[in-house]
Amino acid sequence: MDSGALVLIALAVMAAALVMGVGLFAFSRLAGGSHSFPCAYRRDESEPWSRGMLSYDTGRLDHFGRGGPFRSPLHHWQRSALELGHARVEDPALVPWLDAPVTAVPCEYAGERFELALGREHYTALRSWLESVPPGWNANVA
C-alpha cells in the first residue's frame, strides 16, 4: 500500500467517526434523557395561547417556543418549586395543534402565574412526574 491509500483510509475512518458522533448527539438530544411533548402557554386568560413544547428531565421542566428543543428554552422551571393548580377542559378550537381533549392548568412558579394547555395524556404524565419523588430523596426508604 502506498501513502495515498493510507491517507484515504484514515480520512474515511475519521468521516465515519464524525458521522456516528453527530448521530449519537442528535439521538441523545431528542430521545435520550428528556421527554418532550407539544403544549400551549399563556401568562393569563386575557392572552391567546402560544404554541410550544415542554421537555422535562430529572429536576427541571423547560418550555420551548415554536422551534422546539432545537432552540434555547423560553422558561426553566425547577421541579421542586413548580405548582400545578386545578385542571379544566379547554376548547380544542383555541389550541388546534394539540390532540383533543385538551386540558388547561394554572401554574405557579416563584410567584409567577401562568397557564399551560396539554393533551390529556401529556397532562397526566406531567402531573405524575411533578408529584413523584425525585431521585435521591429518601431513595433507601422502603
PDB file of N, CA and C in Angstrom, residues 6 8 13 46 49 64 88 94-95 106 110:
ATOM      1  N   LEU A   6      -3.317   4.981   2.347  1.00  0.00           N
ATOM      2  CA  LEU A   6      -3.431   5.065   3.801  1.00  0.00           C
ATOM      3  C   LEU A   6      -4.111   6.362   4.229  1.00  0.00           C
ATOM      4  N   LEU A   8      -6.326   8.051   2.463  1.00  0.00           N
ATOM      5  CA  LEU A   8      -7.741   7.911   2.126  1.00  0.00           C
ATOM      6  C   LEU A   8      -8.477   7.042   3.145  1.00  0.00           C
ATOM      7  N   VAL A  13     -12.159   6.704   7.842  1.00  0.00           N
ATOM      8  CA  VAL A  13     -12.405   6.320   9.233  1.00  0.00           C
ATOM      9  C   VAL A  13     -12.800   7.548  10.059  1.00  0.00           C
ATOM     10  N   SER A  46     -56.324  36.523  29.582  1.00  0.00           N
ATOM     11  CA  SER A  46     -56.589  37.586  28.612  1.00  0.00           C
ATOM     12  C   SER A  46     -55.739  37.447  27.348  1.00  0.00           C
ATOM     13  N   TRP A  49     -53.365  31.679  23.397  1.00  0.00           N
ATOM     14  CA  TRP A  49     -52.400  30.601  23.600  1.00  0.00           C
ATOM     15  C   TRP A  49     -51.290  30.712  22.568  1.00  0.00           C
ATOM     16  N   PHE A  64     -40.171  25.485  25.491  1.00  0.00           N
ATOM     17  CA  PHE A  64     -39.581  25.955  24.242  1.00  0.00           C
ATOM     18  C   PHE A  64     -40.669  26.579  23.390  1.00  0.00           C
ATOM     19  N   ARG A  88     -58.697  22.025  34.034  1.00  0.00           N
ATOM     20  CA  ARG A  88     -60.032  22.145  33.450  1.00  0.00           C
ATOM     21  C   ARG A  88     -59.942  21.779  31.970  1.00  0.00           C
ATOM     22  N   LEU A  94     -59.375  26.474  20.361  1.00  0.00           N
ATOM     23  CA  LEU A  94     -58.423  27.526  20.733  1.00  0.00           C
ATOM     24  C   LEU A  94     -56.973  27.075  20.598  1.00  0.00           C
ATOM     25  N   VAL A  95     -56.762  25.768  20.617  1.00  0.00           N
ATOM     26  CA  VAL A  95     -55.413  25.197  20.515  1.00  0.00           C
ATOM     27  C   VAL A  95     -55.442  24.019  19.543  1.00  0.00           C
ATOM     28  N   PRO A 106     -53.704  25.992  35.506  1.00  0.00           N
ATOM     29  CA  PRO A 106     -52.975  27.153  36.001  1.00  0.00           C
ATOM     30  C   PRO A 106     -51.738  26.685  36.776  1.00  0.00           C
ATOM     31  N   ALA A 110     -42.393  30.430  41.695  1.00  0.00           N
ATOM     32  CA  ALA A 110     -41.696  31.562  42.334  1.00  0.00           C
ATOM     33  C   ALA A 110     -42.516  32.855  42.232  1.00  0.00           C
TER      34      ALA A 110
END
